[in-house]
Amino acid sequence: MAAKINYLAFDLGASGGRAMLGRLDQTRLTVEEIHRFENRPVAVTGKLYWNALSLFDEIKAALGVCTRRGVRLDSIGIDTWGVDFALLGPDGVLLEPPRHYRDPRTRGVMERVLERVPRERIYGSTGIQFMPFNTLYQLAAVRQTSPHLLDAAGTILFMPDLFLHWLGGEPASEPTIASTSQMLRAGSRDWDTELLELLGLPVRIVPPIRRTGSPAGRIRADVAAEVGQSDAVLVRTAGHDTGAAVAAVPAIGEQWAYVSSGTWSLVGVELSRPLISPEARDANFTNEAGVDGTTRFLRNVAGLWLVQECQRVWAASGRALTHEELVRQAAAAAPLRCWVDPDDPRFLEPGDMPQRICQACGESGQVIPDSPGAIARCVFESLALKCRHVLETLERLTGKAIEIVHIVGGGARNELLNQFIADATGRPVRAGPAEATAVGNLLVQAFAHGRIASLAELREVVARSFAIRDYEPHQTAAWQDACGRFPWLLRGRQ
C-alpha cells in the first residue's frame, strides 16, 4: 500500500482563512482543519486593503502547528478569490498593501476603459465577464490615480501567487487565477499584451504562467527555520477558489451545472473549450480556466454576501444573529412576497445592506420586508430565482440540457437555500462537499504528486470521501408564478 502523503491547503475566503490538512489513502481523502484565522479587509482613509502581512503570519502559524503535531508536510497549495493582486518592485518589495476588490477606486473605470477599447475587442480575446473590479480595471485605476506605482513595479502577483512567493516560490502564476484578470487570452497561457499596451499598462510586469498542478519551488530557508518545515514542495494548485471548488464537484457525465455557493454564487457548466460569442458576451458570461484544460463557463452572481453584510449591520446595532438563527427565522417568514436582483450595483460595496434591500423592494412596488427573517428569506428566494434565470441562459447559449444541479461550497450547508434552488429550477439538487474549495486544492496537489491521474478520477475520490445530500424539487403553483414574475423584475431594473 502506498504511504500516505500530507497535503496542506490554505483557503483564504471572504469570511476567513483556513489551513486544511489532507491525507489520501488508496481511495479516500480525509480532511482536517488545523488552523482558522480572520481575513478582514482593512479600511484606511477611505481605501480598502488586504491585511496581507497578518495573513502571511497566519500561514506561518499553521505550518508551525503541523510541526508541533509531528506532521511532515509533503506539499502546500494556496487559493484565494480572483482578480486581486500585489505590485512588487524589482527587488521584490511590496509597493503598497494590496487593495481589496470592493475598494471604491474602480468606480466608473470600466466605463472609461470601454470608451477606449471596444467591449467586443476585450471579450473576443479574453472571454471574461465584465465586472468593474476585474484586474484590468483595477490596473487602469492605478494608472489613473497612482501612476508612480506602475512605473516602479517589477511584477504583478495575484494573491495566492504572492503568498506562495513569500514562502519561497517562483514569482509566477497559473491559469485558474490569471484568467480572472480579463488580461489572459482565453484557453491559453498567453497574456493579451496588445490590450495592455492599448491601455498604457506595462507589459513587463505580468508574470509567467505555469501549468496548474506544477511545482513552484520549496520553502525558503529562513521560513523553514521559523516554522520547522523544510521538505514541502510548493504546488501551484488551482489558485482561484472557484476553480478548486469546481474541480471537486462530484459529478458524472455532462448534463450537469454547478453552483459554487458562498459569498458569491458562481453558476455555470464545464466545457472543453471557451465559448466566445456575441450572445455570451451580451449575457455577460465568463470563460475562466479550469483544472486539466477545462473551461468554467459561468456567470458571477452576488451570493450570501448580502446576508453576511446584513448580519454585520445588525450585530453593530446590538442584534447579533448567527447564520443558523437567521436561516430558522427565514424559514418561518412568509414565502414569495418580495425579491431583489442580487446583482444590483447598490449591493456591491459594504454599507447598510438591510436598508438597501428594503429600498430596492419598495422601488419595485413590492412588499417591504420588515424583519431580519423576512429580509433573509427575500435574499435566499432571490438567489434561487436568479439561479434559474442563469441556468436557462446557460442552456440557450451552450445547447446543453441541464438535468441536475450540484451545489458546493459553504452554501451547501444551507438546507433552506438548497431546497429553494431545487424548487425554483425544477431540477434535483446535490449538495456537497461544503469544503469543496479546500478539497479541490488538496486533490490538485495529489494530482501533482502523481496520486491522481485525471480530473474524472479526482471527482471519483470526492464522491467516495464526502457525504452528499439530495433535494428534490417541489414545483408548487406559487414557485411557478414567482419564476414567471422574476424576469420582469430584472428587466425593470435594467
Short mmCIF file of C-alpha atoms in Angstrom, two decimals:
data_model
loop_
_atom_site.label_atom_id
_atom_site.label_comp_id
_atom_site.label_asym_id
_atom_site.label_seq_id
_atom_site.Cartn_x
_atom_site.Cartn_y
_atom_site.Cartn_z
CA MET A 1 0.00 0.00 0.00
CA ALA A 2 1.30 3.45 -0.91
CA ALA A 3 2.32 5.62 2.02
CA LYS A 4 0.02 8.45 2.98
CA ILE A 5 1.14 11.88 1.84
CA ASN A 6 0.36 15.01 3.85
CA TYR A 7 -1.03 17.89 1.80
CA LEU A 8 -1.80 21.30 3.29
CA ALA A 9 -4.34 23.61 1.65
CA PHE A 10 -4.65 27.26 2.55
CA ASP A 11 -8.07 28.59 1.55
CA LEU A 12 -8.45 32.35 2.02
CA GLY A 13 -12.09 33.35 1.65
CA ALA A 14 -14.14 36.43 2.37
CA SER A 15 -15.22 35.23 5.81
CA GLY A 16 -11.84 33.93 6.94
CA GLY A 17 -8.87 31.76 6.14
CA ARG A 18 -8.31 28.09 6.92
CA ALA A 19 -5.45 25.64 6.80
CA MET A 20 -6.77 22.18 5.89
CA LEU A 21 -4.65 19.07 6.21
CA GLY A 22 -5.43 16.37 3.68
CA ARG A 23 -4.35 12.75 3.58
CA LEU A 24 -5.12 10.46 0.65
CA ASP A 25 -5.10 6.70 1.02
CA GLN A 26 -5.79 4.47 -1.95
CA THR A 27 -9.43 5.51 -2.39
CA ARG A 28 -10.42 8.26 0.04
CA LEU A 29 -9.38 11.73 1.11
CA THR A 30 -9.60 12.73 4.76
CA VAL A 31 -9.57 16.42 5.60
CA GLU A 32 -8.91 18.08 8.93
CA GLU A 33 -8.96 21.77 9.77
CA ILE A 34 -5.82 22.57 11.73
CA HIS A 35 -5.90 26.36 11.85
CA ARG A 36 -8.54 29.02 11.27
CA PHE A 37 -7.94 32.73 11.15
CA GLU A 38 -9.62 36.00 10.32
CA ASN A 39 -9.44 37.57 6.88
CA ARG A 40 -10.95 41.02 7.14
CA PRO A 41 -10.11 43.89 4.81
CA VAL A 42 -8.72 47.00 6.48
CA ALA A 43 -10.16 50.43 5.72
CA VAL A 44 -7.66 53.31 5.77
CA THR A 45 -8.51 56.86 4.64
CA GLY A 46 -11.42 55.63 2.55
CA LYS A 47 -9.42 52.85 0.89
CA LEU A 48 -9.90 49.12 1.42
CA TYR A 49 -6.85 46.85 1.69
CA TRP A 50 -5.95 43.20 2.20
CA ASN A 51 -4.26 42.63 5.56
CA ALA A 52 -1.58 40.69 3.67
CA LEU A 53 1.24 40.74 6.23
CA SER A 54 -1.02 39.49 9.01
CA LEU A 55 -2.33 36.73 6.72
CA PHE A 56 1.21 35.60 5.94
CA ASP A 57 1.87 35.40 9.68
CA GLU A 58 -1.19 33.14 9.97
CA ILE A 59 0.11 30.95 7.14
CA LYS A 60 3.38 30.51 9.02
CA ALA A 61 1.47 29.85 12.24
CA ALA A 62 -0.39 26.99 10.56
CA LEU A 63 2.87 25.49 9.34
CA GLY A 64 4.11 25.66 12.92
CA VAL A 65 1.01 23.84 14.15
CA CYS A 66 1.81 20.99 11.76
CA THR A 67 5.37 20.84 13.08
CA ARG A 68 4.26 20.71 16.71
CA ARG A 69 1.86 17.88 15.87
CA GLY A 70 4.63 15.89 14.25
CA VAL A 71 3.19 16.24 10.73
CA ARG A 72 5.80 16.39 7.99
CA LEU A 73 4.22 18.16 5.05
CA ASP A 74 4.85 16.90 1.53
CA SER A 75 3.24 19.82 -0.29
CA ILE A 76 1.45 23.13 0.21
CA GLY A 77 -1.10 24.90 -2.01
CA ILE A 78 -2.85 28.25 -1.64
CA ASP A 79 -6.12 29.54 -3.11
CA THR A 80 -7.97 32.85 -2.79
CA TRP A 81 -10.71 34.63 -4.68
CA GLY A 82 -9.79 36.10 -8.05
CA VAL A 83 -8.82 39.49 -9.51
CA ASP A 84 -6.88 40.98 -6.56
CA PHE A 85 -3.12 41.42 -6.78
CA ALA A 86 0.04 42.92 -5.34
CA LEU A 87 2.61 45.09 -7.10
CA LEU A 88 6.22 44.29 -6.25
CA GLY A 89 9.26 46.38 -7.05
CA PRO A 90 12.22 44.97 -8.98
CA ASP A 91 13.72 43.97 -5.64
CA GLY A 92 10.59 42.02 -4.70
CA VAL A 93 9.41 44.53 -2.08
CA LEU A 94 5.67 45.18 -1.77
CA LEU A 95 4.99 48.68 -3.17
CA GLU A 96 1.72 49.17 -1.25
CA PRO A 97 -0.69 46.91 0.61
CA PRO A 98 -2.85 45.06 -1.95
CA ARG A 99 -6.26 46.60 -2.50
CA HIS A 100 -9.48 44.67 -1.93
CA TYR A 101 -11.79 44.31 -4.92
CA ARG A 102 -14.56 46.12 -3.04
CA ASP A 103 -12.35 49.20 -2.79
CA PRO A 104 -14.15 52.18 -4.39
CA ARG A 105 -11.25 53.20 -6.66
CA THR A 106 -12.72 51.36 -9.66
CA ARG A 107 -15.97 53.36 -9.75
CA GLY A 108 -16.55 54.42 -13.36
CA VAL A 109 -13.22 52.98 -14.54
CA MET A 110 -14.66 50.11 -16.56
CA GLU A 111 -16.87 52.53 -18.48
CA ARG A 112 -13.87 54.73 -19.30
CA VAL A 113 -11.85 51.72 -20.45
CA LEU A 114 -14.67 50.63 -22.74
CA GLU A 115 -14.66 54.08 -24.33
CA ARG A 116 -11.05 53.44 -25.37
CA VAL A 117 -11.22 49.72 -26.21
CA PRO A 118 -14.49 48.24 -27.51
CA ARG A 119 -16.27 45.61 -25.47
CA GLU A 120 -16.14 43.30 -28.49
CA ARG A 121 -12.34 43.54 -28.61
CA ILE A 122 -11.85 42.70 -24.92
CA TYR A 123 -14.35 39.86 -24.76
CA GLY A 124 -13.28 38.43 -28.10
CA SER A 125 -9.79 37.89 -26.72
CA THR A 126 -10.31 37.13 -23.02
CA GLY A 127 -13.86 35.73 -22.90
CA ILE A 128 -14.22 37.19 -19.41
CA GLN A 129 -17.35 38.68 -17.87
CA PHE A 130 -17.37 42.47 -17.50
CA MET A 131 -17.22 43.30 -13.81
CA PRO A 132 -15.99 46.66 -12.52
CA PHE A 133 -13.41 45.13 -10.18
CA ASN A 134 -11.63 42.89 -12.71
CA THR A 135 -7.85 43.21 -12.54
CA LEU A 136 -7.84 45.04 -15.87
CA TYR A 137 -9.90 47.90 -14.40
CA GLN A 138 -8.05 47.87 -11.10
CA LEU A 139 -4.79 48.39 -13.01
CA ALA A 140 -6.41 51.11 -15.11
CA ALA A 141 -7.41 52.79 -11.82
CA VAL A 142 -3.81 52.56 -10.61
CA ARG A 143 -2.63 54.16 -13.86
CA GLN A 144 -5.15 56.94 -13.32
CA THR A 145 -4.58 57.67 -9.62
CA SER A 146 -1.13 56.30 -8.72
CA PRO A 147 0.93 56.01 -11.91
CA HIS A 148 4.16 56.01 -9.90
CA LEU A 149 3.28 52.53 -8.62
CA LEU A 150 3.13 51.08 -12.12
CA ASP A 151 6.32 52.92 -13.08
CA ALA A 152 8.11 51.39 -10.07
CA ALA A 153 6.62 47.89 -10.40
CA GLY A 154 8.74 44.93 -11.39
CA THR A 155 5.94 42.35 -11.35
CA ILE A 156 2.28 41.80 -10.52
CA LEU A 157 1.32 38.74 -8.49
CA PHE A 158 -2.22 37.57 -7.76
CA MET A 159 -2.86 36.94 -4.10
CA PRO A 160 -2.25 33.15 -3.96
CA ASP A 161 0.90 33.70 -6.03
CA LEU A 162 2.07 36.40 -3.63
CA PHE A 163 1.79 34.19 -0.55
CA LEU A 164 3.39 31.28 -2.40
CA HIS A 165 6.24 33.58 -3.42
CA TRP A 166 6.72 34.80 0.15
CA LEU A 167 7.03 31.15 1.19
CA GLY A 168 9.77 30.68 -1.41
CA GLY A 169 8.02 30.00 -4.70
CA GLU A 170 8.94 31.38 -8.10
CA PRO A 171 7.18 34.70 -8.88
CA ALA A 172 4.74 33.28 -11.43
CA SER A 173 1.04 32.44 -11.80
CA GLU A 174 -1.23 29.69 -13.12
CA PRO A 175 -4.29 29.75 -15.41
CA THR A 176 -7.24 29.48 -13.00
CA ILE A 177 -6.29 32.64 -11.11
CA ALA A 178 -4.70 34.54 -14.00
CA SER A 179 -7.77 34.09 -16.21
CA THR A 180 -9.93 36.08 -13.76
CA SER A 181 -7.93 39.20 -14.59
CA GLN A 182 -9.55 39.78 -18.01
CA MET A 183 -6.00 40.10 -19.37
CA LEU A 184 -5.30 36.47 -20.39
CA ARG A 185 -6.18 35.15 -23.83
CA ALA A 186 -8.99 32.63 -23.36
CA GLY A 187 -7.98 28.98 -23.48
CA SER A 188 -4.27 29.78 -23.37
CA ARG A 189 -1.40 30.68 -21.06
CA ASP A 190 -0.67 33.88 -23.02
CA TRP A 191 -1.26 37.41 -21.82
CA ASP A 192 -3.06 39.80 -24.17
CA THR A 193 -0.10 42.16 -24.33
CA GLU A 194 -1.71 44.24 -27.08
CA LEU A 195 -4.67 45.00 -24.80
CA LEU A 196 -2.34 46.09 -22.02
CA GLU A 197 -0.46 48.39 -24.41
CA LEU A 198 -3.71 49.93 -25.67
CA LEU A 199 -4.48 50.96 -22.08
CA GLY A 200 -0.98 52.16 -21.27
CA LEU A 201 -0.33 49.30 -18.83
CA PRO A 202 3.22 47.95 -18.60
CA VAL A 203 3.62 44.55 -20.25
CA ARG A 204 6.87 43.93 -18.39
CA ILE A 205 5.08 43.34 -15.05
CA VAL A 206 2.92 40.34 -15.99
CA PRO A 207 4.39 37.08 -14.63
CA PRO A 208 4.99 33.82 -16.49
CA ILE A 209 2.07 31.37 -16.44
CA ARG A 210 2.82 27.84 -15.24
CA ARG A 211 0.62 24.76 -15.55
CA THR A 212 -1.98 24.17 -12.81
CA GLY A 213 -0.57 21.49 -10.54
CA SER A 214 3.07 22.26 -11.30
CA PRO A 215 5.74 22.71 -8.61
CA ALA A 216 6.57 26.30 -7.64
CA GLY A 217 9.66 25.64 -5.52
CA ARG A 218 10.43 24.85 -1.89
CA ILE A 219 10.09 26.75 1.35
CA ARG A 220 12.72 29.44 1.85
CA ALA A 221 15.42 28.58 4.34
CA ASP A 222 14.51 31.40 6.74
CA VAL A 223 10.81 30.45 6.72
CA ALA A 224 11.66 26.75 7.09
CA ALA A 225 13.82 27.53 10.12
CA GLU A 226 10.99 29.56 11.65
CA VAL A 227 8.19 27.02 11.13
CA GLY A 228 10.09 23.74 11.19
CA GLN A 229 9.06 22.53 7.73
CA SER A 230 11.77 22.22 5.09
CA ASP A 231 10.75 19.37 2.78
CA ALA A 232 7.37 20.52 1.49
CA VAL A 233 7.00 21.23 -2.21
CA LEU A 234 5.10 24.41 -3.01
CA VAL A 235 2.44 23.49 -5.59
CA ARG A 236 0.59 25.80 -7.94
CA THR A 237 -2.77 24.29 -7.14
CA ALA A 238 -5.92 25.80 -8.60
CA GLY A 239 -5.17 29.23 -7.15
CA HIS A 240 -8.67 30.54 -7.81
CA ASP A 241 -11.04 29.27 -5.14
CA THR A 242 -13.85 28.67 -7.61
CA GLY A 243 -11.52 26.75 -9.89
CA ALA A 244 -10.63 24.49 -6.97
CA ALA A 245 -14.29 24.11 -5.95
CA VAL A 246 -15.49 23.19 -9.44
CA ALA A 247 -12.74 20.58 -9.71
CA ALA A 248 -14.24 18.98 -6.58
CA VAL A 249 -17.81 18.76 -7.93
CA PRO A 250 -18.70 15.02 -7.59
CA ALA A 251 -20.41 14.92 -10.98
CA ILE A 252 -20.72 12.20 -13.60
CA GLY A 253 -21.35 12.73 -17.32
CA GLU A 254 -22.03 16.10 -18.91
CA GLN A 255 -25.64 17.11 -18.22
CA TRP A 256 -24.94 18.99 -15.01
CA ALA A 257 -24.38 22.51 -13.78
CA TYR A 258 -22.77 23.75 -10.61
CA VAL A 259 -23.39 26.49 -8.10
CA SER A 260 -20.33 27.37 -6.05
CA SER A 261 -22.31 28.85 -3.21
CA GLY A 262 -20.75 31.26 -0.75
CA THR A 263 -20.11 34.99 -0.60
CA TRP A 264 -20.63 34.80 -4.36
CA SER A 265 -22.83 32.34 -6.23
CA LEU A 266 -20.94 31.12 -9.29
CA VAL A 267 -23.41 29.41 -11.60
CA GLY A 268 -22.03 27.56 -14.59
CA VAL A 269 -21.14 24.49 -16.59
CA GLU A 270 -17.84 22.90 -17.52
CA LEU A 271 -16.77 22.99 -21.18
CA SER A 272 -13.86 21.53 -23.09
CA ARG A 273 -13.07 24.91 -24.67
CA PRO A 274 -14.09 28.57 -24.28
CA LEU A 275 -17.44 29.66 -25.67
CA ILE A 276 -16.93 33.15 -27.04
CA SER A 277 -19.86 34.56 -28.98
CA PRO A 278 -21.79 37.83 -29.18
CA GLU A 279 -24.64 36.13 -27.32
CA ALA A 280 -22.34 35.00 -24.48
CA ARG A 281 -20.81 38.47 -24.32
CA ASP A 282 -24.20 40.21 -24.18
CA ALA A 283 -25.35 37.81 -21.45
CA ASN A 284 -22.12 38.67 -19.56
CA PHE A 285 -20.88 35.09 -19.17
CA THR A 286 -17.27 34.35 -18.37
CA ASN A 287 -14.78 31.75 -19.63
CA GLU A 288 -12.39 31.09 -16.76
CA ALA A 289 -9.68 28.47 -16.90
CA GLY A 290 -10.44 25.23 -15.08
CA VAL A 291 -8.36 22.28 -13.95
CA ASP A 292 -6.93 19.91 -16.57
CA GLY A 293 -7.53 22.26 -19.51
CA THR A 294 -11.27 22.71 -18.94
CA THR A 295 -13.21 25.96 -19.16
CA ARG A 296 -15.56 27.19 -16.45
CA PHE A 297 -18.36 28.87 -18.41
CA LEU A 298 -20.29 30.72 -15.77
CA ARG A 299 -21.98 33.82 -14.51
CA ASN A 300 -20.94 35.52 -11.28
CA VAL A 301 -24.00 36.22 -9.16
CA ALA A 302 -23.80 38.09 -5.88
CA GLY A 303 -24.38 35.47 -3.20
CA LEU A 304 -24.54 35.20 0.56
CA TRP A 305 -22.57 38.46 0.80
CA LEU A 306 -25.93 40.22 1.06
CA VAL A 307 -26.85 38.21 4.16
CA GLN A 308 -23.34 38.44 5.62
CA GLU A 309 -23.38 42.21 5.33
CA CYS A 310 -26.85 42.34 6.90
CA GLN A 311 -25.53 40.31 9.83
CA ARG A 312 -22.65 42.74 10.26
CA VAL A 313 -25.03 45.72 10.33
CA TRP A 314 -27.43 44.04 12.76
CA ALA A 315 -24.57 43.00 15.06
CA ALA A 316 -23.25 46.57 15.11
CA SER A 317 -26.66 47.71 16.36
CA GLY A 318 -26.68 45.10 19.14
CA ARG A 319 -28.76 42.47 17.33
CA ALA A 320 -26.25 39.72 16.60
CA LEU A 321 -27.70 36.74 14.74
CA THR A 322 -25.86 33.57 13.79
CA HIS A 323 -26.33 32.19 10.30
CA GLU A 324 -28.28 29.26 11.73
CA GLU A 325 -30.64 31.57 13.64
CA LEU A 326 -31.20 33.67 10.54
CA VAL A 327 -31.99 30.61 8.42
CA ARG A 328 -34.55 29.46 11.02
CA GLN A 329 -36.20 32.88 11.01
CA ALA A 330 -36.20 32.93 7.20
CA ALA A 331 -37.88 29.51 7.10
CA ALA A 332 -40.65 30.88 9.35
CA ALA A 333 -41.16 34.07 7.31
CA ALA A 334 -43.97 34.45 4.77
CA PRO A 335 -42.96 32.93 1.41
CA LEU A 336 -42.55 34.50 -2.03
CA ARG A 337 -43.53 38.07 -1.14
CA CYS A 338 -40.58 40.12 -2.43
CA TRP A 339 -37.29 39.72 -4.28
CA VAL A 340 -34.32 41.74 -5.44
CA ASP A 341 -31.79 41.34 -8.21
CA PRO A 342 -28.71 40.19 -6.25
CA ASP A 343 -26.52 41.89 -8.88
CA ASP A 344 -28.00 45.35 -8.37
CA PRO A 345 -24.87 47.59 -8.13
CA ARG A 346 -26.12 49.10 -4.88
CA PHE A 347 -25.33 45.79 -3.15
CA LEU A 348 -21.67 45.61 -4.20
CA GLU A 349 -19.95 47.76 -1.59
CA PRO A 350 -20.14 47.45 2.23
CA GLY A 351 -22.85 49.50 3.92
CA ASP A 352 -26.38 49.39 5.30
CA MET A 353 -27.48 46.29 3.40
CA PRO A 354 -30.84 45.82 5.18
CA GLN A 355 -31.84 49.35 4.23
CA ARG A 356 -30.68 48.85 0.63
CA ILE A 357 -32.68 45.63 0.27
CA CYS A 358 -35.81 47.26 1.66
CA GLN A 359 -35.31 50.25 -0.63
CA ALA A 360 -34.99 48.02 -3.69
CA CYS A 361 -38.20 46.17 -2.79
CA GLY A 362 -40.06 49.43 -2.29
CA GLU A 363 -38.84 50.89 -5.57
CA SER A 364 -40.18 47.88 -7.47
CA GLY A 365 -43.60 48.14 -5.80
CA GLN A 366 -43.25 45.00 -3.70
CA VAL A 367 -43.87 44.26 -0.04
CA ILE A 368 -41.03 45.69 2.08
CA PRO A 369 -39.56 43.01 4.37
CA ASP A 370 -39.97 44.06 8.00
CA SER A 371 -37.72 41.70 9.98
CA PRO A 372 -34.31 40.01 9.70
CA GLY A 373 -36.02 36.72 8.84
CA ALA A 374 -38.10 38.35 6.10
CA ILE A 375 -35.01 40.08 4.65
CA ALA A 376 -33.01 36.84 4.70
CA ARG A 377 -35.89 34.97 3.03
CA CYS A 378 -36.04 37.69 0.38
CA VAL A 379 -32.33 37.16 -0.33
CA PHE A 380 -32.49 33.33 -0.37
CA GLU A 381 -35.51 33.29 -2.71
CA SER A 382 -33.87 35.92 -4.93
CA LEU A 383 -30.69 33.84 -5.21
CA ALA A 384 -32.72 30.76 -6.18
CA LEU A 385 -34.71 32.67 -8.79
CA LYS A 386 -31.56 34.25 -10.22
CA CYS A 387 -30.01 30.78 -10.38
CA ARG A 388 -32.93 29.59 -12.52
CA HIS A 389 -32.53 32.61 -14.79
CA VAL A 390 -28.82 31.88 -15.27
CA LEU A 391 -29.40 28.15 -15.88
CA GLU A 392 -31.95 28.89 -18.59
CA THR A 393 -29.46 31.22 -20.25
CA LEU A 394 -26.73 28.57 -19.99
CA GLU A 395 -28.91 26.05 -21.79
CA ARG A 396 -29.66 28.55 -24.53
CA LEU A 397 -26.01 29.54 -25.03
CA THR A 398 -24.47 26.06 -24.86
CA GLY A 399 -27.25 23.94 -26.33
CA LYS A 400 -26.71 21.60 -23.38
CA ALA A 401 -29.68 20.30 -21.37
CA ILE A 402 -29.01 20.63 -17.64
CA GLU A 403 -30.54 17.74 -15.73
CA ILE A 404 -29.03 18.17 -12.26
CA VAL A 405 -27.53 20.99 -10.20
CA HIS A 406 -24.54 20.40 -7.94
CA ILE A 407 -24.09 22.88 -5.08
CA VAL A 408 -20.65 23.05 -3.49
CA GLY A 409 -19.03 25.41 -1.02
CA GLY A 410 -20.19 26.81 2.30
CA GLY A 411 -23.69 27.49 0.98
CA ALA A 412 -24.18 23.73 0.54
CA ARG A 413 -24.88 23.66 4.30
CA ASN A 414 -27.86 25.99 3.89
CA GLU A 415 -30.69 23.46 3.55
CA LEU A 416 -33.32 26.17 3.04
CA LEU A 417 -31.45 27.79 0.16
CA ASN A 418 -30.70 24.39 -1.41
CA GLN A 419 -34.40 23.49 -1.39
CA PHE A 420 -35.30 26.89 -2.83
CA ILE A 421 -32.84 26.30 -5.71
CA ALA A 422 -34.40 22.90 -6.40
CA ASP A 423 -37.90 24.43 -6.29
CA ALA A 424 -37.02 27.41 -8.48
CA THR A 425 -35.06 25.48 -11.11
CA GLY A 426 -37.30 22.42 -11.18
CA ARG A 427 -34.22 20.21 -11.08
CA PRO A 428 -32.80 17.85 -8.46
CA VAL A 429 -30.01 19.35 -6.41
CA ARG A 430 -26.99 17.51 -4.98
CA ALA A 431 -25.32 19.50 -2.21
CA GLY A 432 -21.75 18.92 -1.07
CA PRO A 433 -19.00 18.90 -0.27
CA ALA A 434 -19.19 22.12 1.72
CA GLU A 435 -15.38 22.22 1.83
CA ALA A 436 -15.11 21.86 -1.95
CA THR A 437 -12.51 24.61 -2.36
CA ALA A 438 -10.10 23.05 0.12
CA VAL A 439 -10.84 19.58 -1.26
CA GLY A 440 -10.08 20.70 -4.81
CA ASN A 441 -6.92 22.45 -3.63
CA LEU A 442 -5.73 19.27 -1.89
CA LEU A 443 -6.57 16.90 -4.73
CA VAL A 444 -4.81 19.06 -7.32
CA GLN A 445 -1.77 18.66 -5.07
CA ALA A 446 -2.36 14.89 -5.20
CA PHE A 447 -2.53 15.20 -8.99
CA ALA A 448 0.85 16.97 -8.89
CA HIS A 449 2.28 14.08 -6.84
CA GLY A 450 1.02 11.53 -9.38
CA ARG A 451 -1.51 10.03 -6.94
CA ILE A 452 -4.44 11.00 -9.20
CA ALA A 453 -4.33 10.60 -12.97
CA SER A 454 -7.24 12.72 -14.24
CA LEU A 455 -10.00 15.15 -13.35
CA ALA A 456 -12.55 12.31 -13.61
CA GLU A 457 -10.56 10.26 -11.08
CA LEU A 458 -10.32 13.30 -8.81
CA ARG A 459 -14.11 13.56 -8.78
CA GLU A 460 -14.47 9.85 -8.05
CA VAL A 461 -12.32 10.37 -4.95
CA VAL A 462 -14.60 13.25 -3.87
CA ALA A 463 -17.73 11.13 -4.32
CA ARG A 464 -16.24 8.32 -2.19
CA SER A 465 -14.95 10.63 0.52
CA PHE A 466 -17.78 13.01 1.39
CA ALA A 467 -21.49 12.84 2.18
CA ILE A 468 -23.74 14.38 -0.46
CA ARG A 469 -27.33 15.44 0.28
CA ASP A 470 -30.10 15.28 -2.32
CA TYR A 471 -33.01 17.72 -2.71
CA GLU A 472 -35.98 17.06 -4.98
CA PRO A 473 -37.91 19.99 -6.50
CA HIS A 474 -41.38 20.85 -5.24
CA GLN A 475 -42.87 22.75 -8.16
CA THR A 476 -45.78 24.45 -6.44
CA ALA A 477 -48.04 26.91 -8.22
CA ALA A 478 -46.55 29.70 -6.08
CA TRP A 479 -42.99 28.94 -7.22
CA GLN A 480 -44.11 28.69 -10.84
CA ASP A 481 -45.75 32.09 -10.54
CA ALA A 482 -42.61 33.54 -8.93
CA CYS A 483 -40.44 32.14 -11.73
CA GLY A 484 -42.69 33.85 -14.26
CA ARG A 485 -42.58 37.22 -12.50
CA PHE A 486 -38.87 37.39 -11.56
CA PRO A 487 -37.60 38.16 -15.10
CA TRP A 488 -39.90 41.18 -15.08
CA LEU A 489 -38.07 42.42 -12.00
CA LEU A 490 -34.71 42.05 -13.79
CA ARG A 491 -35.99 43.90 -16.86
CA GLY A 492 -37.49 46.59 -14.67
CA ARG A 493 -34.10 47.29 -13.12
CA GLN A 494 -32.35 47.35 -16.48
#
